């Protein structure tokens, strides 16, 4: 197979919402690789390592709170990882399954993704949600402004041949 390494323009972002609105955020520091076998995503694998201390949001005060033990607890859990266990063709898209390790908890997740392969690069785009409670992130929010359990994850990653 061929190794493809994430390029700087790649993005890992999230949307957290509550009764009165939502906040955008993401991570500025992460790396990853696709191990592409015979240009076939279904025979291939991917791994992502995220520096959770690089978390950002659309509000500086919220960014600090998200880094605290109430949410990501980046001092205790400075890294999150995702390792694929399978990539299955599903019509024009793919179903990506793997182990997400976040906040000290590892769980299998699956999500639909658009995967494109050329000789020079692999791109993956996806938007899906995870339940933050599954990963021990249980801060409820204010009684009159509860935080929703589901967090939307947006991936827009490109990897170039190493």
PDB file of C-alpha atoms in Angstrom:
ATOM      1  CA  UNK A   1       0.000   0.000   0.000  1.00  0.00           C
ATOM      2  CA  UNK A   2       0.839   3.683  -0.146  1.00  0.00           C
ATOM      3  CA  UNK A   3       0.971   6.082   2.795  1.00  0.00           C
ATOM      4  CA  UNK A   4      -0.891   9.379   2.433  1.00  0.00           C
ATOM      5  CA  UNK A   5      -0.267  12.006   5.138  1.00  0.00           C
ATOM      6  CA  UNK A   6      -2.777  14.701   6.125  1.00  0.00           C
ATOM      7  CA  UNK A   7      -2.033  18.127   4.705  1.00  0.00           C
ATOM      8  CA  UNK A   8      -2.230  21.398   6.628  1.00  0.00           C
ATOM      9  CA  UNK A   9      -5.518  22.514   5.009  1.00  0.00           C
ATOM     10  CA  UNK A  10      -7.401  19.589   6.565  1.00  0.00           C
ATOM     11  CA  UNK A  11     -10.128  20.405   9.115  1.00  0.00           C
ATOM     12  CA  UNK A  12     -11.667  18.618  12.079  1.00  0.00           C
ATOM     13  CA  UNK A  13     -14.558  20.669  13.414  1.00  0.00           C
ATOM     14  CA  UNK A  14     -17.616  20.267  15.611  1.00  0.00           C
ATOM     15  CA  UNK A  15     -20.904  21.977  16.387  1.00  0.00           C
ATOM     16  CA  UNK A  16     -22.243  21.827  19.906  1.00  0.00           C
ATOM     17  CA  UNK A  17     -25.739  23.080  20.535  1.00  0.00           C
ATOM     18  CA  UNK A  18     -27.981  24.001  23.423  1.00  0.00           C
ATOM     19  CA  UNK A  19     -31.551  25.185  23.777  1.00  0.00           C
ATOM     20  CA  UNK A  20     -30.717  28.802  22.882  1.00  0.00           C
ATOM     21  CA  UNK A  21     -28.197  28.278  20.067  1.00  0.00           C
ATOM     22  CA  UNK A  22     -25.043  26.594  18.935  1.00  0.00           C
ATOM     23  CA  UNK A  23     -21.275  27.032  18.900  1.00  0.00           C
ATOM     24  CA  UNK A  24     -18.719  26.077  16.271  1.00  0.00           C
ATOM     25  CA  UNK A  25     -15.343  24.692  17.223  1.00  0.00           C
ATOM     26  CA  UNK A  26     -12.592  22.324  16.219  1.00  0.00           C
ATOM     27  CA  UNK A  27      -8.945  21.444  16.587  1.00  0.00           C
ATOM     28  CA  UNK A  28      -5.983  23.209  15.013  1.00  0.00           C
ATOM     29  CA  UNK A  29      -3.381  20.516  15.711  1.00  0.00           C
ATOM     30  CA  UNK A  30      -3.814  16.957  14.485  1.00  0.00           C
ATOM     31  CA  UNK A  31      -2.148  14.514  12.158  1.00  0.00           C
ATOM     32  CA  UNK A  32      -3.223  11.437  10.330  1.00  0.00           C
ATOM     33  CA  UNK A  33      -2.526   8.956   7.599  1.00  0.00           C
ATOM     34  CA  UNK A  34      -4.367   6.864   5.090  1.00  0.00           C
ATOM     35  CA  UNK A  35      -2.782   3.538   4.249  1.00  0.00           C
ATOM     36  CA  UNK A  36      -4.213   3.011   0.760  1.00  0.00           C
ATOM     37  CA  UNK A  37      -4.093  -0.502  -0.694  1.00  0.00           C
ATOM     38  CA  UNK A  38      -4.509  -0.866  -4.494  1.00  0.00           C
ATOM     39  CA  UNK A  39      -6.337   2.510  -4.663  1.00  0.00           C
ATOM     40  CA  UNK A  40      -9.297   0.780  -2.941  1.00  0.00           C
ATOM     41  CA  UNK A  41     -10.611   2.484   0.209  1.00  0.00           C
ATOM     42  CA  UNK A  42     -12.354  -0.755   1.297  1.00  0.00           C
ATOM     43  CA  UNK A  43      -8.963  -2.481   1.575  1.00  0.00           C
ATOM     44  CA  UNK A  44      -7.370   0.492   3.300  1.00  0.00           C
ATOM     45  CA  UNK A  45      -7.141   2.075   6.737  1.00  0.00           C
ATOM     46  CA  UNK A  46      -6.787   5.467   8.374  1.00  0.00           C
ATOM     47  CA  UNK A  47      -5.581   6.827  11.699  1.00  0.00           C
ATOM     48  CA  UNK A  48      -6.018  10.285  13.206  1.00  0.00           C
ATOM     49  CA  UNK A  49      -4.283  11.743  16.279  1.00  0.00           C
ATOM     50  CA  UNK A  50      -5.795  14.931  17.703  1.00  0.00           C
ATOM     51  CA  UNK A  51      -4.083  17.291  20.145  1.00  0.00           C
ATOM     52  CA  UNK A  52      -7.107  18.226  22.267  1.00  0.00           C
ATOM     53  CA  UNK A  53      -5.219  21.172  23.783  1.00  0.00           C
ATOM     54  CA  UNK A  54      -5.522  22.810  20.330  1.00  0.00           C
ATOM     55  CA  UNK A  55      -9.308  23.044  20.758  1.00  0.00           C
ATOM     56  CA  UNK A  56     -10.897  26.295  19.589  1.00  0.00           C
ATOM     57  CA  UNK A  57     -14.440  27.640  19.570  1.00  0.00           C
ATOM     58  CA  UNK A  58     -16.249  30.744  18.365  1.00  0.00           C
ATOM     59  CA  UNK A  59     -16.121  32.194  21.912  1.00  0.00           C
ATOM     60  CA  UNK A  60     -12.894  32.590  23.932  1.00  0.00           C
ATOM     61  CA  UNK A  61     -14.615  32.077  27.292  1.00  0.00           C
ATOM     62  CA  UNK A  62     -16.315  28.943  25.974  1.00  0.00           C
ATOM     63  CA  UNK A  63     -12.986  27.656  24.630  1.00  0.00           C
ATOM     64  CA  UNK A  64     -11.576  27.797  28.156  1.00  0.00           C
ATOM     65  CA  UNK A  65     -14.625  26.010  29.560  1.00  0.00           C
ATOM     66  CA  UNK A  66     -14.470  23.304  26.857  1.00  0.00           C
ATOM     67  CA  UNK A  67     -10.836  22.613  27.810  1.00  0.00           C
ATOM     68  CA  UNK A  68     -11.800  22.226  31.504  1.00  0.00           C
ATOM     69  CA  UNK A  69     -12.746  19.020  33.343  1.00  0.00           C
ATOM     70  CA  UNK A  70     -16.436  19.812  32.631  1.00  0.00           C
ATOM     71  CA  UNK A  71     -15.863  18.889  28.975  1.00  0.00           C
ATOM     72  CA  UNK A  72     -12.660  17.685  27.255  1.00  0.00           C
ATOM     73  CA  UNK A  73     -10.403  17.889  30.333  1.00  0.00           C
ATOM     74  CA  UNK A  74      -7.390  18.483  28.085  1.00  0.00           C
ATOM     75  CA  UNK A  75      -4.939  18.461  31.009  1.00  0.00           C
ATOM     76  CA  UNK A  76      -5.856  14.829  31.749  1.00  0.00           C
ATOM     77  CA  UNK A  77      -6.747  13.781  28.174  1.00  0.00           C
ATOM     78  CA  UNK A  78      -4.445  15.767  25.835  1.00  0.00           C
ATOM     79  CA  UNK A  79      -4.973  13.409  22.902  1.00  0.00           C
ATOM     80  CA  UNK A  80      -7.891  11.811  21.078  1.00  0.00           C
ATOM     81  CA  UNK A  81      -7.468   9.168  18.382  1.00  0.00           C
ATOM     82  CA  UNK A  82      -9.484   7.453  15.697  1.00  0.00           C
ATOM     83  CA  UNK A  83      -8.413   4.210  14.021  1.00  0.00           C
ATOM     84  CA  UNK A  84     -10.530   2.645  11.288  1.00  0.00           C
ATOM     85  CA  UNK A  85     -11.610  -0.974  11.597  1.00  0.00           C
ATOM     86  CA  UNK A  86     -13.486  -1.105   8.279  1.00  0.00           C
ATOM     87  CA  UNK A  87     -14.402   1.008   5.278  1.00  0.00           C
ATOM     88  CA  UNK A  88     -17.351  -0.375   3.315  1.00  0.00           C
ATOM     89  CA  UNK A  89     -18.717   0.860  -0.029  1.00  0.00           C
ATOM     90  CA  UNK A  90     -22.308   2.082   0.378  1.00  0.00           C
ATOM     91  CA  UNK A  91     -23.715   3.281  -2.947  1.00  0.00           C
ATOM     92  CA  UNK A  92     -21.714   6.334  -4.021  1.00  0.00           C
ATOM     93  CA  UNK A  93     -20.342   6.818  -0.503  1.00  0.00           C
ATOM     94  CA  UNK A  94     -18.544   4.762   2.127  1.00  0.00           C
ATOM     95  CA  UNK A  95     -19.422   3.683   5.647  1.00  0.00           C
ATOM     96  CA  UNK A  96     -16.380   4.252   7.861  1.00  0.00           C
ATOM     97  CA  UNK A  97     -16.193   2.334  11.147  1.00  0.00           C
ATOM     98  CA  UNK A  98     -13.484   2.637  13.739  1.00  0.00           C
ATOM     99  CA  UNK A  99     -12.500   3.132  17.333  1.00  0.00           C
ATOM    100  CA  UNK A 100     -12.717   6.682  18.658  1.00  0.00           C
ATOM    101  CA  UNK A 101     -10.738   7.272  21.854  1.00  0.00           C
ATOM    102  CA  UNK A 102     -11.929  10.514  23.440  1.00  0.00           C
ATOM    103  CA  UNK A 103     -11.902  11.723  27.050  1.00  0.00           C
ATOM    104  CA  UNK A 104     -10.380   8.416  28.199  1.00  0.00           C
ATOM    105  CA  UNK A 105     -13.161   6.315  26.631  1.00  0.00           C
ATOM    106  CA  UNK A 106     -12.832   4.155  23.505  1.00  0.00           C
ATOM    107  CA  UNK A 107     -15.956   3.293  21.511  1.00  0.00           C
ATOM    108  CA  UNK A 108     -16.663   2.030  18.031  1.00  0.00           C
ATOM    109  CA  UNK A 109     -18.416   4.599  15.834  1.00  0.00           C
ATOM    110  CA  UNK A 110     -19.611   4.480  12.207  1.00  0.00           C
ATOM    111  CA  UNK A 111     -20.342   7.317   9.844  1.00  0.00           C
ATOM    112  CA  UNK A 112     -21.028   7.903   6.140  1.00  0.00           C
ATOM    113  CA  UNK A 113     -18.208   9.568   4.222  1.00  0.00           C
ATOM    114  CA  UNK A 114     -17.343  10.762   0.771  1.00  0.00           C
ATOM    115  CA  UNK A 115     -13.916   9.311  -0.061  1.00  0.00           C
ATOM    116  CA  UNK A 116     -12.067  10.302  -3.224  1.00  0.00           C
ATOM    117  CA  UNK A 117      -8.799   8.745  -4.380  1.00  0.00           C
ATOM    118  CA  UNK A 118      -6.304   9.996  -6.974  1.00  0.00           C
ATOM    119  CA  UNK A 119      -2.653   9.122  -7.496  1.00  0.00           C
ATOM    120  CA  UNK A 120      -1.677  12.309  -5.635  1.00  0.00           C
ATOM    121  CA  UNK A 121      -4.153  12.392  -2.735  1.00  0.00           C
ATOM    122  CA  UNK A 122      -6.999  10.936  -0.719  1.00  0.00           C
ATOM    123  CA  UNK A 123      -9.831  13.182   0.479  1.00  0.00           C
ATOM    124  CA  UNK A 124     -12.504  12.371   3.023  1.00  0.00           C
ATOM    125  CA  UNK A 125     -15.519  14.502   3.791  1.00  0.00           C
ATOM    126  CA  UNK A 126     -18.108  13.654   6.416  1.00  0.00           C
ATOM    127  CA  UNK A 127     -20.695  15.195   8.697  1.00  0.00           C
ATOM    128  CA  UNK A 128     -22.214  13.045  11.435  1.00  0.00           C
ATOM    129  CA  UNK A 129     -22.976  13.164  15.143  1.00  0.00           C
ATOM    130  CA  UNK A 130     -21.739  11.418  18.245  1.00  0.00           C
ATOM    131  CA  UNK A 131     -23.367  11.305  21.666  1.00  0.00           C
ATOM    132  CA  UNK A 132     -21.033  13.108  24.068  1.00  0.00           C
ATOM    133  CA  UNK A 133     -22.414  11.078  27.000  1.00  0.00           C
ATOM    134  CA  UNK A 134     -20.964   7.927  25.376  1.00  0.00           C
ATOM    135  CA  UNK A 135     -17.524   9.440  26.041  1.00  0.00           C
ATOM    136  CA  UNK A 136     -18.163  10.624  29.596  1.00  0.00           C
ATOM    137  CA  UNK A 137     -18.698  14.298  28.672  1.00  0.00           C
ATOM    138  CA  UNK A 138     -21.751  14.916  30.835  1.00  0.00           C
ATOM    139  CA  UNK A 139     -21.791  18.601  31.771  1.00  0.00           C
ATOM    140  CA  UNK A 140     -25.509  19.487  31.481  1.00  0.00           C
ATOM    141  CA  UNK A 141     -25.361  23.248  30.983  1.00  0.00           C
ATOM    142  CA  UNK A 142     -27.651  25.696  32.750  1.00  0.00           C
ATOM    143  CA  UNK A 143     -31.072  24.466  33.884  1.00  0.00           C
ATOM    144  CA  UNK A 144     -32.817  26.846  31.467  1.00  0.00           C
ATOM    145  CA  UNK A 145     -30.303  26.300  28.624  1.00  0.00           C
ATOM    146  CA  UNK A 146     -29.438  22.582  28.551  1.00  0.00           C
ATOM    147  CA  UNK A 147     -26.724  21.326  26.221  1.00  0.00           C
ATOM    148  CA  UNK A 148     -27.794  18.715  23.676  1.00  0.00           C
ATOM    149  CA  UNK A 149     -26.330  15.219  23.944  1.00  0.00           C
ATOM    150  CA  UNK A 150     -25.410  15.014  20.241  1.00  0.00           C
ATOM    151  CA  UNK A 151     -22.406  16.862  18.872  1.00  0.00           C
ATOM    152  CA  UNK A 152     -22.002  17.240  15.109  1.00  0.00           C
ATOM    153  CA  UNK A 153     -18.571  16.302  13.780  1.00  0.00           C
ATOM    154  CA  UNK A 154     -17.362  17.677  10.434  1.00  0.00           C
ATOM    155  CA  UNK A 155     -14.346  16.181   8.695  1.00  0.00           C
ATOM    156  CA  UNK A 156     -12.733  17.729   5.638  1.00  0.00           C
ATOM    157  CA  UNK A 157      -9.368  16.038   5.331  1.00  0.00           C
ATOM    158  CA  UNK A 158      -6.922  15.697   2.495  1.00  0.00           C
ATOM    159  CA  UNK A 159      -3.870  13.491   2.572  1.00  0.00           C
ATOM    160  CA  UNK A 160      -1.026  13.617   0.065  1.00  0.00           C
ATOM    161  CA  UNK A 161       1.216  10.739  -0.971  1.00  0.00           C
ATOM    162  CA  UNK A 162       4.187  10.589   1.391  1.00  0.00           C
TER     163      UNK A 162
END
